[in-house]
């Protein structure tokens, strides 16, 4: 299960930069160029995402796998937003994090 979660973290790092990384510095680049670069980055996301899901489904049901993915996605995105995009950390990040933790708790509580 931890191998799957690790692959999901790596996958989300690639996807976050593919989707949002260009917003910081490439505002004047041609849109078609940004799309091609984003697709190139997203290819590597899939190289980690697909094996993560195949490994993860052996240890979690599909709903648990999806919730784990969303928690990882929001964690990676939160760090990206604060550290790379310099978005100020607010109480809303805390409230959203609590909601995600509760979602994971309810999805996995039968396993505990």
XYZ file of C-alpha atoms in Angstrom:
112
model
C 0.000 0.000 0.000
C 2.826 2.425 0.829
C 4.395 1.852 -2.574
C 1.121 2.900 -4.175
C 0.890 6.014 -2.009
C 4.484 6.972 -2.832
C 3.803 6.612 -6.550
C 0.683 8.749 -6.146
C 2.747 11.504 -4.515
C 5.234 11.488 -7.406
C 2.380 11.380 -9.903
C 0.725 14.383 -8.294
C 3.931 16.393 -8.307
C 4.094 15.998 -12.088
C 0.397 16.706 -12.596
C 0.361 19.782 -10.390
C 3.218 21.295 -12.376
C 1.589 20.248 -15.670
C -1.683 21.934 -14.756
C -0.557 24.958 -12.749
C 3.204 25.489 -13.098
C 2.863 27.569 -16.255
C 0.692 30.113 -14.450
C 3.663 31.549 -12.586
C 6.092 32.398 -15.352
C 4.795 31.603 -18.831
C 1.901 34.016 -19.129
C 3.295 35.365 -22.413
C 4.007 32.000 -24.039
C 1.827 30.817 -26.887
C -1.059 28.736 -25.595
C -0.328 25.823 -27.942
C 3.252 25.669 -26.632
C 2.066 25.623 -23.028
C -0.392 22.828 -23.871
C 2.329 20.716 -25.493
C 4.713 21.211 -22.566
C 1.913 20.391 -20.113
C 1.089 17.217 -22.045
C 4.753 16.254 -21.955
C 4.823 16.676 -18.183
C 1.509 14.845 -17.813
C 2.946 11.832 -19.648
C 5.253 11.265 -16.682
C 2.306 11.693 -14.333
C 0.610 8.755 -16.035
C 3.793 6.688 -15.827
C 3.419 6.838 -12.033
C -0.386 7.056 -11.733
C -1.257 3.869 -13.609
C 1.097 1.595 -11.606
C 0.016 3.337 -8.389
C -3.612 2.463 -9.079
C -2.796 -1.119 -10.089
C -0.804 -1.650 -6.907
C -3.265 0.277 -4.740
C -6.322 -1.705 -5.815
C -4.708 -4.812 -4.339
C -4.831 -3.228 -0.861
C -7.767 -0.810 -1.014
C -11.178 -0.752 -2.608
C -11.714 1.738 -5.406
C -13.416 4.328 -3.198
C -10.566 4.204 -0.690
C -8.055 4.508 -3.515
C -9.859 7.583 -4.851
C -10.044 9.276 -1.458
C -6.363 8.557 -0.836
C -5.623 10.086 -4.248
C -7.624 13.220 -3.422
C -5.922 13.682 -0.041
C -2.523 13.380 -1.737
C -3.616 15.717 -4.542
C -4.729 18.421 -2.144
C -1.651 18.027 0.043
C 0.689 18.337 -2.942
C -1.360 21.232 -4.325
C -1.393 23.029 -0.972
C 2.388 22.800 -0.690
C 2.742 23.878 -4.334
C 0.430 26.864 -3.833
C 2.193 28.066 -0.697
C 5.820 27.285 -1.562
C 5.954 27.756 -5.354
C 3.096 30.112 -6.171
C 3.504 32.077 -2.906
C -0.193 31.923 -2.028
C -0.649 33.029 1.582
C -1.570 30.256 4.008
C -4.996 30.977 5.498
C -7.416 29.332 7.881
C -9.290 28.006 4.852
C -6.360 25.660 4.146
C -6.801 24.296 7.681
C -10.565 23.878 7.282
C -10.178 22.129 3.924
C -7.508 19.856 5.402
C -9.806 18.879 8.259
C -12.525 17.977 5.740
C -10.074 15.804 3.788
C -8.873 14.063 6.933
C -12.470 13.353 7.904
C -13.227 11.999 4.405
C -10.256 9.652 4.690
C -11.285 8.646 8.206
C -14.784 7.674 7.133
C -13.577 5.872 4.014
C -10.955 3.833 5.873
C -12.587 3.378 9.303
C -13.675 -0.200 8.561
C -10.000 -1.074 8.048
C -8.947 0.274 11.456
